[in-house]
mmCIF file of C-alpha atoms in Angstrom:
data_model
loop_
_atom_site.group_PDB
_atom_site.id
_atom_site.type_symbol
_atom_site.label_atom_id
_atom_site.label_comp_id
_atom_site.label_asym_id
_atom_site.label_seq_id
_atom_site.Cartn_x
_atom_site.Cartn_y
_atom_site.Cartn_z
ATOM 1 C CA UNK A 1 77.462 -106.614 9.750
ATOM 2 C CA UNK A 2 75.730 -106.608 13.291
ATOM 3 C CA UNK A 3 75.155 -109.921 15.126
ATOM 4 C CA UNK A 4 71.869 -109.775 16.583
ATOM 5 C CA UNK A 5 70.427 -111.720 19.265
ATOM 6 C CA UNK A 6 68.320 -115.358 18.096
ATOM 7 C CA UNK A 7 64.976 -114.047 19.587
ATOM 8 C CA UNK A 8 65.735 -110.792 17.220
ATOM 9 C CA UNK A 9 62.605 -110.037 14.922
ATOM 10 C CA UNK A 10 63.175 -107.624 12.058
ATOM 11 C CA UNK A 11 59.356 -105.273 11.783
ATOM 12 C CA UNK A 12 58.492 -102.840 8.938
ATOM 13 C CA UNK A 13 56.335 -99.791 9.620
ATOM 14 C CA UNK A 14 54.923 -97.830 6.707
ATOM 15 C CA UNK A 15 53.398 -94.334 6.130
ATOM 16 C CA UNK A 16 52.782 -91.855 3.436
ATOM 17 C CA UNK A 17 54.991 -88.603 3.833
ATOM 18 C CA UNK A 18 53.596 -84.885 3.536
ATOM 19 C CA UNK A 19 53.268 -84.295 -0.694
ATOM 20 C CA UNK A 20 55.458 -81.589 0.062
ATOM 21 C CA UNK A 21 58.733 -83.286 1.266
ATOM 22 C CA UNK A 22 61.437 -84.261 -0.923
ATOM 23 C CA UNK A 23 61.007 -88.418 -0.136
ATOM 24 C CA UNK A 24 57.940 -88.563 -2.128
ATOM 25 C CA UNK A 25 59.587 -87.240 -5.447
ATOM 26 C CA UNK A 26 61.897 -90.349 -4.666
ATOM 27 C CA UNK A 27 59.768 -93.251 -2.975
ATOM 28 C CA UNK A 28 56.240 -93.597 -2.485
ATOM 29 C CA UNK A 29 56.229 -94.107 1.186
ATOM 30 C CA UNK A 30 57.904 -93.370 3.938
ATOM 31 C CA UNK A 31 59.316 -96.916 5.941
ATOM 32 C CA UNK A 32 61.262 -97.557 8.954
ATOM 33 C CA UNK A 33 62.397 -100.895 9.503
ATOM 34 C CA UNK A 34 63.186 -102.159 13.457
ATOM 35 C CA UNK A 35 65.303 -104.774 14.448
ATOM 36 C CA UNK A 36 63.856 -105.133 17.962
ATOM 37 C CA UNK A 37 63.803 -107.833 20.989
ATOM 38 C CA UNK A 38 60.763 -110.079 19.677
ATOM 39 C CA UNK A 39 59.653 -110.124 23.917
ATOM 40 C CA UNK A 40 60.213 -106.652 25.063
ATOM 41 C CA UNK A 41 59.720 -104.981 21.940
ATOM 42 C CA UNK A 42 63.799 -103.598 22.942
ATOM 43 C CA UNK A 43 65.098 -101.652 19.534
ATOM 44 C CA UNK A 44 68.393 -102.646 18.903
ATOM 45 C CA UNK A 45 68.672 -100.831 15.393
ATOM 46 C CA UNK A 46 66.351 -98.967 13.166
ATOM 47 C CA UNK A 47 66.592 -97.460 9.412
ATOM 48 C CA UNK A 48 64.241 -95.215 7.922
ATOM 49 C CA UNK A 49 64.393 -94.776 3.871
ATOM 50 C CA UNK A 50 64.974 -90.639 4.409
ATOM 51 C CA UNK A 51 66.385 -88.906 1.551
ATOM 52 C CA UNK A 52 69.540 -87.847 3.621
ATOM 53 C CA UNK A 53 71.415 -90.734 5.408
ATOM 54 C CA UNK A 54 72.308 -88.453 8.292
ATOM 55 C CA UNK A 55 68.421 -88.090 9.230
ATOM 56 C CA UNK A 56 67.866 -91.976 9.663
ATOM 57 C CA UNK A 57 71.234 -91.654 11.682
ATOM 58 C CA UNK A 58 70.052 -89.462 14.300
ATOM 59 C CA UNK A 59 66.358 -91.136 14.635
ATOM 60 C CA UNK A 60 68.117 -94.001 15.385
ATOM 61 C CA UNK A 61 70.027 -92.510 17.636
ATOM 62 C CA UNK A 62 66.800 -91.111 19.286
ATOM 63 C CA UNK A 63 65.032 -94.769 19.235
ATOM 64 C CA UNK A 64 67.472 -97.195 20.106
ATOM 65 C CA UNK A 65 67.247 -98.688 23.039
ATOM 66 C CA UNK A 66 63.838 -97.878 23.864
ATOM 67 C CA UNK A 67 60.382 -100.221 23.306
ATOM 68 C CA UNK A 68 58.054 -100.246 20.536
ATOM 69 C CA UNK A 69 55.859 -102.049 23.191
ATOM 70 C CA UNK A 70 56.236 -99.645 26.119
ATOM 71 C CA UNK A 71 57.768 -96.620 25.322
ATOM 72 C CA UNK A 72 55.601 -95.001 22.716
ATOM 73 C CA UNK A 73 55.214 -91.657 24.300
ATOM 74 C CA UNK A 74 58.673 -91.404 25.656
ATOM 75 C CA UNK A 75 58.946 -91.946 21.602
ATOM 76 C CA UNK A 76 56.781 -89.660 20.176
ATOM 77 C CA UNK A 77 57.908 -86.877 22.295
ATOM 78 C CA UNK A 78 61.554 -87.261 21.325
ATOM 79 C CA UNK A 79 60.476 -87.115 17.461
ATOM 80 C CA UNK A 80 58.162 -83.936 18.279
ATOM 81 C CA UNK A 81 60.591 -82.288 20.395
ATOM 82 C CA UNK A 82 63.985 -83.253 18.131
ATOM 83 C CA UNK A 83 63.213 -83.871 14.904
ATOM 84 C CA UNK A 84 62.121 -80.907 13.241
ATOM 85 C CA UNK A 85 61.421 -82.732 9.941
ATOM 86 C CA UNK A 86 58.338 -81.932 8.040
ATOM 87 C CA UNK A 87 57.819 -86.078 8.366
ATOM 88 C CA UNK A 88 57.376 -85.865 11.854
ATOM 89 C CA UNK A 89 53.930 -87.225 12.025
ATOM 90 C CA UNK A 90 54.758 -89.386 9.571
ATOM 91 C CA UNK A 91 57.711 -91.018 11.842
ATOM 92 C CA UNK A 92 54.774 -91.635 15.101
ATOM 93 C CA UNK A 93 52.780 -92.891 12.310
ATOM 94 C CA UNK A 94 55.584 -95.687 11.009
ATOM 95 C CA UNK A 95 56.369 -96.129 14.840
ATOM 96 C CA UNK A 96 52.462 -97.053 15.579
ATOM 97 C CA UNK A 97 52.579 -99.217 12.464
ATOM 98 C CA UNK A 98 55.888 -101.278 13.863
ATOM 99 C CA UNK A 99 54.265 -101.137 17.234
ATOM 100 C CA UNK A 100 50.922 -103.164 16.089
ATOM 101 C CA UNK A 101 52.777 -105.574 13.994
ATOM 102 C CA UNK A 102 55.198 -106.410 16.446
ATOM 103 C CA UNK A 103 52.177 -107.005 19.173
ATOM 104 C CA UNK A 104 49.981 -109.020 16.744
ATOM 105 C CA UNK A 105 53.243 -111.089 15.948
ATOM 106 C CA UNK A 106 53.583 -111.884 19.563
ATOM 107 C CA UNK A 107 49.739 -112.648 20.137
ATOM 108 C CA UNK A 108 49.565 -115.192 17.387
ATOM 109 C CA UNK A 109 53.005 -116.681 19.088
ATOM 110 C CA UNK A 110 51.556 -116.241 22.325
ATOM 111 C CA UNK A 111 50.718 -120.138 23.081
ATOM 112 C CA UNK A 112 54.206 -120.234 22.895
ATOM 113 C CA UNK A 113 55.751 -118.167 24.608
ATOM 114 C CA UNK A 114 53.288 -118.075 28.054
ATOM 115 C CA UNK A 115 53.839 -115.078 30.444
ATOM 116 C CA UNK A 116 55.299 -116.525 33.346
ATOM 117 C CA UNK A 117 54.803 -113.386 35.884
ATOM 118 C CA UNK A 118 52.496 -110.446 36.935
ATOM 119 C CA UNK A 119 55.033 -108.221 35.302
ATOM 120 C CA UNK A 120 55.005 -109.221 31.783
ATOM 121 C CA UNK A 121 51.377 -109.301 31.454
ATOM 122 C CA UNK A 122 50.905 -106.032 32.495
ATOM 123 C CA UNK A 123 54.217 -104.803 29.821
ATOM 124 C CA UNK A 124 51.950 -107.218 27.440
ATOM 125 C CA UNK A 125 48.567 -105.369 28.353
ATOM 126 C CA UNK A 126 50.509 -101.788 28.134
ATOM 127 C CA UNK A 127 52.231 -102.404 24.823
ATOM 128 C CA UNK A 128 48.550 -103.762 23.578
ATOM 129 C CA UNK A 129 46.509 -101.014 24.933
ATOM 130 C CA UNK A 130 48.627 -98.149 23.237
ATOM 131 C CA UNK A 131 48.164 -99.973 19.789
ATOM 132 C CA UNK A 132 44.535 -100.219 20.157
ATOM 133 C CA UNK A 133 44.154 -96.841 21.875
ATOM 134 C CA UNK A 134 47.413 -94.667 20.629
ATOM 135 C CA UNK A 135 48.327 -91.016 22.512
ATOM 136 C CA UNK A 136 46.880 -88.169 20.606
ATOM 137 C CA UNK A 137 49.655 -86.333 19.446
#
């Protein structure tokens, strides 16, 4: 079992999967769950509920490390240009989902946790903006 840091926050982001692909003869819904930094939005593990293990494997391999805050395109193009999955959309979809969660969490916290410097508001007003206004993809 991984030890996680204490300010680790565990997000869930859902989506429905193309009627044609195999995952919806098994679940409902396609779901990717993020372990990620709950102040930078840092993944430090993902796992999606694909059919084949070796599928959440590499997307995790593709998203670790990044943001859910401020890397959503640098995101969504590794998906589009890696995975050739007929979930692809579905994936950006679950990532938005994650994304918006994680950035409500942290508003509703926000009295709490104060931004102390120029820099982390404008990470803050990045990460926000792409929720509200998300790249067409």
């Amino acid at each position: 079992m991984r030890g996680f840091p204490q300010n680790a926050v565990c997000v869930v982001g859902l989506s429905k999967a193309p009627s044609q692909n195999p995952i919806t003869f098994v679940h409902q819904s396609l779901i990717g769950s993020f372990v990620v930094d709950n102040t930078t939005g840092r993944i430090y593990a993902v796992q999606f509920n694909t059919i084949c293990g070796i599928t959440s494997n590499f997307l995790e391999e593709q998203l670790v490390g990044l943001s859910l805050l401020s890397d959503m395109e640098e995101m969504r193009k590794r998906i589009m240009t890696r995975y050739l999955g007929d979930s692809r959309k579905a994936i950006i979809v679950i990532l938005r989902d994650a994304a918006a969660k994680l950035a409500s969490g942290r508003f509703s916290r926000s009295k709490y946790r104060p931004i102390n410097n120029i820099d982390q508001f404008y990470r803050w007003l990045r990460g926000l903006l792409l929720v509200v206004y998300p790249a067409k993809s």
